[in-house]
Short mmCIF file of C-alpha atoms in Angstrom, two decimals:
data_model
loop_
_atom_site.label_atom_id
_atom_site.label_comp_id
_atom_site.label_asym_id
_atom_site.label_seq_id
_atom_site.Cartn_x
_atom_site.Cartn_y
_atom_site.Cartn_z
CA UNK C 1 3.04 10.28 17.22
CA UNK C 2 2.24 9.90 13.78
CA UNK C 3 -1.15 7.99 13.38
CA UNK C 4 -4.15 7.25 10.61
CA UNK C 5 -6.73 5.63 11.84
CA UNK C 6 -9.65 4.23 9.20
CA UNK C 7 -12.97 3.87 10.38
CA UNK C 8 -16.94 3.56 8.55
CA UNK C 9 -16.22 -0.10 7.40
CA UNK C 10 -19.31 -2.15 7.48
CA UNK C 11 -21.91 -4.61 5.84
CA UNK C 12 -23.71 -3.52 3.02
CA UNK C 13 -25.37 -4.89 0.00
CA UNK C 14 -24.26 -4.95 -3.56
CA UNK C 15 -25.37 -1.49 -4.96
CA UNK C 16 -25.44 0.27 -1.86
CA UNK C 17 -23.06 3.28 -1.28
CA UNK C 18 -20.59 3.67 2.28
CA UNK C 19 -18.12 6.71 3.38
CA UNK C 20 -14.69 5.38 4.73
CA UNK C 21 -12.98 7.96 6.88
CA UNK C 22 -9.42 7.82 8.12
CA UNK C 23 -8.20 10.36 10.66
CA UNK C 24 -4.65 11.56 10.90
CA UNK C 25 -2.70 12.75 13.65
CA UNK C 26 0.73 13.42 15.03
CA UNK C 27 1.97 15.69 11.79
CA UNK C 28 1.20 18.60 9.48
CA UNK C 29 -1.96 17.19 7.45
CA UNK C 30 -1.75 20.02 4.54
CA UNK C 31 1.86 19.09 3.87
CA UNK C 32 0.60 15.44 2.16
CA UNK C 33 -0.96 13.88 -0.46
CA UNK C 34 -2.94 10.67 0.70
CA UNK C 35 -4.08 7.35 -0.83
CA UNK C 36 -6.54 4.82 -0.33
CA UNK C 37 -5.26 0.86 -0.91
CA UNK C 38 -7.09 -2.53 -0.51
CA UNK C 39 -7.20 -5.97 0.56
CA UNK C 40 -9.35 -8.67 -0.56
CA UNK C 41 -9.63 -11.66 2.11
CA UNK C 42 -6.64 -13.42 1.17
CA UNK C 43 -5.33 -11.48 -1.46
CA UNK C 44 -2.50 -8.65 -1.90
CA UNK C 45 -2.62 -5.20 -1.78
CA UNK C 46 -4.00 -3.33 -4.19
CA UNK C 47 -4.23 1.16 -5.35
CA UNK C 48 -7.15 2.52 -5.68
CA UNK C 49 -6.87 6.74 -5.08
CA UNK C 50 -5.12 8.84 -4.34
CA UNK C 51 -6.00 12.89 -3.70
CA UNK C 52 -3.16 15.54 -3.36
CA UNK C 53 -2.33 18.29 -0.55
CA UNK C 54 -4.91 21.08 -2.11
CA UNK C 55 -7.57 18.63 -2.89
CA UNK C 56 -7.66 19.65 -6.32
CA UNK C 57 -5.73 16.63 -8.28
CA UNK C 58 -7.13 12.62 -7.44
CA UNK C 59 -7.03 9.64 -9.41
CA UNK C 60 -8.60 6.43 -9.46
CA UNK C 61 -7.79 2.74 -10.89
CA UNK C 62 -9.71 1.94 -13.35
CA UNK C 63 -11.58 -0.86 -11.22
CA UNK C 64 -13.49 2.36 -8.91
CA UNK C 65 -13.10 5.06 -11.19
CA UNK C 66 -16.39 6.60 -11.89
CA UNK C 67 -17.98 4.94 -8.51
CA UNK C 68 -15.59 5.70 -6.22
CA UNK C 69 -14.94 9.72 -5.00
CA UNK C 70 -11.84 10.44 -2.97
CA UNK C 71 -12.12 14.13 -1.17
CA UNK C 72 -10.05 15.03 1.83
CA UNK C 73 -11.08 17.90 5.28
CA UNK C 74 -8.24 19.91 6.31
CA UNK C 75 -10.17 21.12 9.24
CA UNK C 76 -11.26 17.41 10.67
CA UNK C 77 -7.62 16.70 8.96
CA UNK C 78 -9.73 13.52 7.48
CA UNK C 79 -9.76 11.69 4.54
CA UNK C 80 -12.80 10.77 2.68
CA UNK C 81 -13.62 7.49 0.56
CA UNK C 82 -17.28 7.79 -0.64
CA UNK C 83 -18.09 4.42 -2.50
CA UNK C 84 -21.29 4.02 -4.78
CA UNK C 85 -22.59 1.11 -6.73
CA UNK C 86 -20.62 -1.05 -4.29
CA UNK C 87 -20.19 -4.87 -6.02
CA UNK C 88 -19.21 -8.16 -4.10
CA UNK C 89 -15.78 -8.01 -5.50
CA UNK C 90 -15.45 -4.75 -3.16
CA UNK C 91 -15.28 -6.39 0.10
CA UNK C 92 -11.81 -5.87 1.34
CA UNK C 93 -9.72 -4.29 4.09
CA UNK C 94 -9.51 -0.84 3.32
CA UNK C 95 -6.19 1.21 3.87
CA UNK C 96 -5.38 5.16 3.89
CA UNK C 97 -1.82 5.52 3.36
CA UNK C 98 0.54 8.44 3.41
CA UNK C 99 2.21 9.45 0.75
CA UNK C 100 5.77 9.73 1.38
CA UNK C 101 7.20 13.90 1.53
CA UNK C 102 8.12 14.80 -2.68
CA UNK C 103 7.29 10.74 -3.76
CA UNK C 104 3.73 10.53 -3.65
CA UNK C 105 3.82 6.88 -4.89
CA UNK C 106 5.25 5.89 -1.77
CA UNK C 107 3.76 5.34 1.01
CA UNK C 108 5.36 6.08 4.20
CA UNK C 109 2.90 5.47 6.85
CA UNK C 110 -0.45 3.30 6.70
CA UNK C 111 -3.63 3.23 8.60
CA UNK C 112 -4.83 0.07 10.53
CA UNK C 113 -7.26 -0.76 7.85
CA UNK C 114 -11.34 -0.88 8.13
CA UNK C 115 -13.31 -4.15 6.62
CA UNK C 116 -16.00 -3.54 4.32
CA UNK C 117 -17.99 -6.75 3.44
CA UNK C 118 -20.29 -6.55 0.56
CA UNK C 119 -22.96 -9.09 0.05
CA UNK C 120 -26.20 -10.13 -1.54
CA UNK A 1 -1.02 -2.53 -17.80
CA UNK A 2 2.50 -3.27 -16.23
CA UNK A 3 3.18 -6.77 -14.08
CA UNK A 4 5.15 -7.39 -11.15
CA UNK A 5 6.09 -10.60 -10.79
CA UNK A 6 6.85 -12.12 -7.24
CA UNK A 7 7.51 -15.84 -5.71
CA UNK A 8 4.84 -17.07 -3.80
CA UNK A 9 6.94 -18.14 -0.81
CA UNK A 10 10.15 -18.39 0.08
CA UNK A 11 11.46 -20.17 3.24
CA UNK A 12 14.76 -19.50 5.36
CA UNK A 13 16.68 -20.68 8.41
CA UNK A 14 16.67 -18.33 11.40
CA UNK A 15 20.10 -16.43 10.87
CA UNK A 16 20.83 -17.15 6.86
CA UNK A 17 19.85 -14.82 4.31
CA UNK A 18 16.55 -14.43 2.71
CA UNK A 19 15.95 -13.17 -1.18
CA UNK A 20 13.05 -11.98 -2.47
CA UNK A 21 12.56 -10.96 -6.57
CA UNK A 22 10.28 -8.66 -7.71
CA UNK A 23 10.24 -9.43 -11.53
CA UNK A 24 8.93 -6.98 -14.49
CA UNK A 25 9.77 -5.36 -17.89
CA UNK A 26 12.96 -3.27 -17.73
CA UNK A 27 12.58 -3.01 -13.77
CA UNK A 28 15.82 -1.29 -13.63
CA UNK A 29 14.63 2.06 -15.12
CA UNK A 30 11.78 2.14 -12.42
CA UNK A 31 12.01 3.21 -8.87
CA UNK A 32 11.06 0.57 -6.38
CA UNK A 33 9.47 -0.46 -3.02
CA UNK A 34 9.20 -2.84 -0.56
CA UNK A 35 6.19 -3.53 2.64
CA UNK A 36 6.28 -5.83 5.10
CA UNK A 37 3.37 -6.88 6.02
CA UNK A 38 2.88 -9.49 9.51
CA UNK A 39 -0.03 -11.48 10.06
CA UNK A 40 -2.87 -9.11 10.89
CA UNK A 41 -0.94 -5.75 10.56
CA UNK A 42 -0.99 -2.83 8.27
CA UNK A 43 1.78 -2.97 5.79
CA UNK A 44 4.74 -1.19 6.51
CA UNK A 45 7.56 0.23 4.28
CA UNK A 46 10.55 -1.21 4.41
CA UNK A 47 12.56 0.06 1.39
CA UNK A 48 11.96 2.61 -1.30
CA UNK A 49 13.35 3.91 -4.14
CA UNK A 50 15.09 0.70 -5.02
CA UNK A 51 17.65 0.84 -1.49
CA UNK A 52 16.95 3.63 0.52
CA UNK A 53 15.67 2.47 4.05
CA UNK A 54 13.12 5.03 6.34
CA UNK A 55 14.13 5.65 10.14
CA UNK A 56 13.89 2.76 12.62
CA UNK A 57 14.29 -0.27 9.24
CA UNK A 58 17.61 -2.20 10.31
CA UNK A 59 19.92 -2.53 8.04
CA UNK A 60 20.24 -5.97 7.52
CA UNK A 61 17.12 -5.30 5.03
CA UNK A 62 18.20 -3.71 2.14
CA UNK A 63 16.87 -3.53 -1.78
CA UNK A 64 18.59 -3.27 -5.23
CA UNK A 65 16.84 -2.96 -9.11
CA UNK A 66 18.46 -3.74 -12.15
CA UNK A 67 17.49 -4.97 -15.58
CA UNK A 68 14.35 -6.84 -15.34
CA UNK A 69 14.44 -8.10 -11.25
CA UNK A 70 14.55 -5.94 -8.30
CA UNK A 71 15.41 -7.52 -5.31
CA UNK A 72 15.06 -7.11 -1.36
CA UNK A 73 17.32 -9.12 0.71
CA UNK A 74 17.03 -9.39 4.43
CA UNK A 75 20.02 -11.08 6.44
CA UNK A 76 20.13 -12.53 9.33
CA UNK A 77 16.87 -13.59 9.79
CA UNK A 78 15.18 -13.69 12.87
CA UNK A 79 11.70 -15.30 14.20
CA UNK A 80 10.02 -11.65 13.29
CA UNK A 81 10.99 -10.99 9.79
CA UNK A 82 8.15 -13.45 8.79
CA UNK A 83 5.75 -11.65 7.07
CA UNK A 84 4.62 -11.18 3.73
CA UNK A 85 6.92 -8.75 1.26
CA UNK A 86 5.49 -6.69 -1.34
CA UNK A 87 6.53 -4.90 -4.45
CA UNK A 88 5.57 -1.74 -5.64
CA UNK A 89 6.14 0.47 -8.72
CA UNK A 90 4.40 3.80 -10.46
CA UNK A 91 2.85 2.52 -13.73
CA UNK A 92 3.02 5.44 -16.09
CA UNK A 93 0.07 3.74 -17.90
CA UNK A 94 -2.95 2.16 -16.56
CA UNK A 95 -3.50 2.13 -12.91
CA UNK A 96 -0.63 4.57 -11.30
CA UNK A 97 0.64 2.60 -8.99
CA UNK A 98 1.00 -1.50 -9.03
CA UNK A 99 1.88 -3.86 -6.35
CA UNK A 100 3.72 -6.75 -7.22
CA UNK A 101 1.70 -10.59 -5.83
CA UNK A 102 3.48 -10.62 -2.75
CA UNK A 103 5.81 -13.34 -1.25
CA UNK A 104 5.47 -14.96 2.53
CA UNK A 105 8.45 -15.26 4.21
CA UNK A 106 8.45 -18.69 6.16
CA UNK A 107 11.35 -18.31 8.67
CA UNK A 108 12.12 -22.51 9.10
#
């Protein structure tokens, strides 16, 4: 079964840091790009980051650029999101999403999400 | 940055056809993707590249795209179709991926 399982969410104070993890299984990890998409409580979806198969090209939404870092580890078949300088407005469910084959901007598999709450 | 506009809500009776629109400047020139998000669940891709369906998505769910409006059509609506639906495109400027605000489909 093709699966993405996120973990690492929790409660953090403003200015704090946290690392999210996304464990992949059921498919050839190295063949796919990955993304992080978040959803604030009661709000819509917002893409925040992308990483290519090789891990050498990353991209970020302006809202997190300079604060968040995406990475991947092929040995662990995992994708990570290191979040620094967290703000209250970063509070959201964070989803890991696989890119669809040759189209990196379509997300065909999603994890169940992990919740981050930033509170003062 | 590019803006996608969706109606906040659409209501339809079971067995009828639901039409969910996604407006954007010359969106017909972009490739549009649609996601279904049932309450408390992760999004699911239901249409990509305007008209294609991933395996497992029923044929009664279809997409189209022309001019300034992309459309997701759900025929023979069932109670299980009740969900939020989001359109999405790639934006060559600004944030690379843009989502519409979402449309809540209510099955009466």
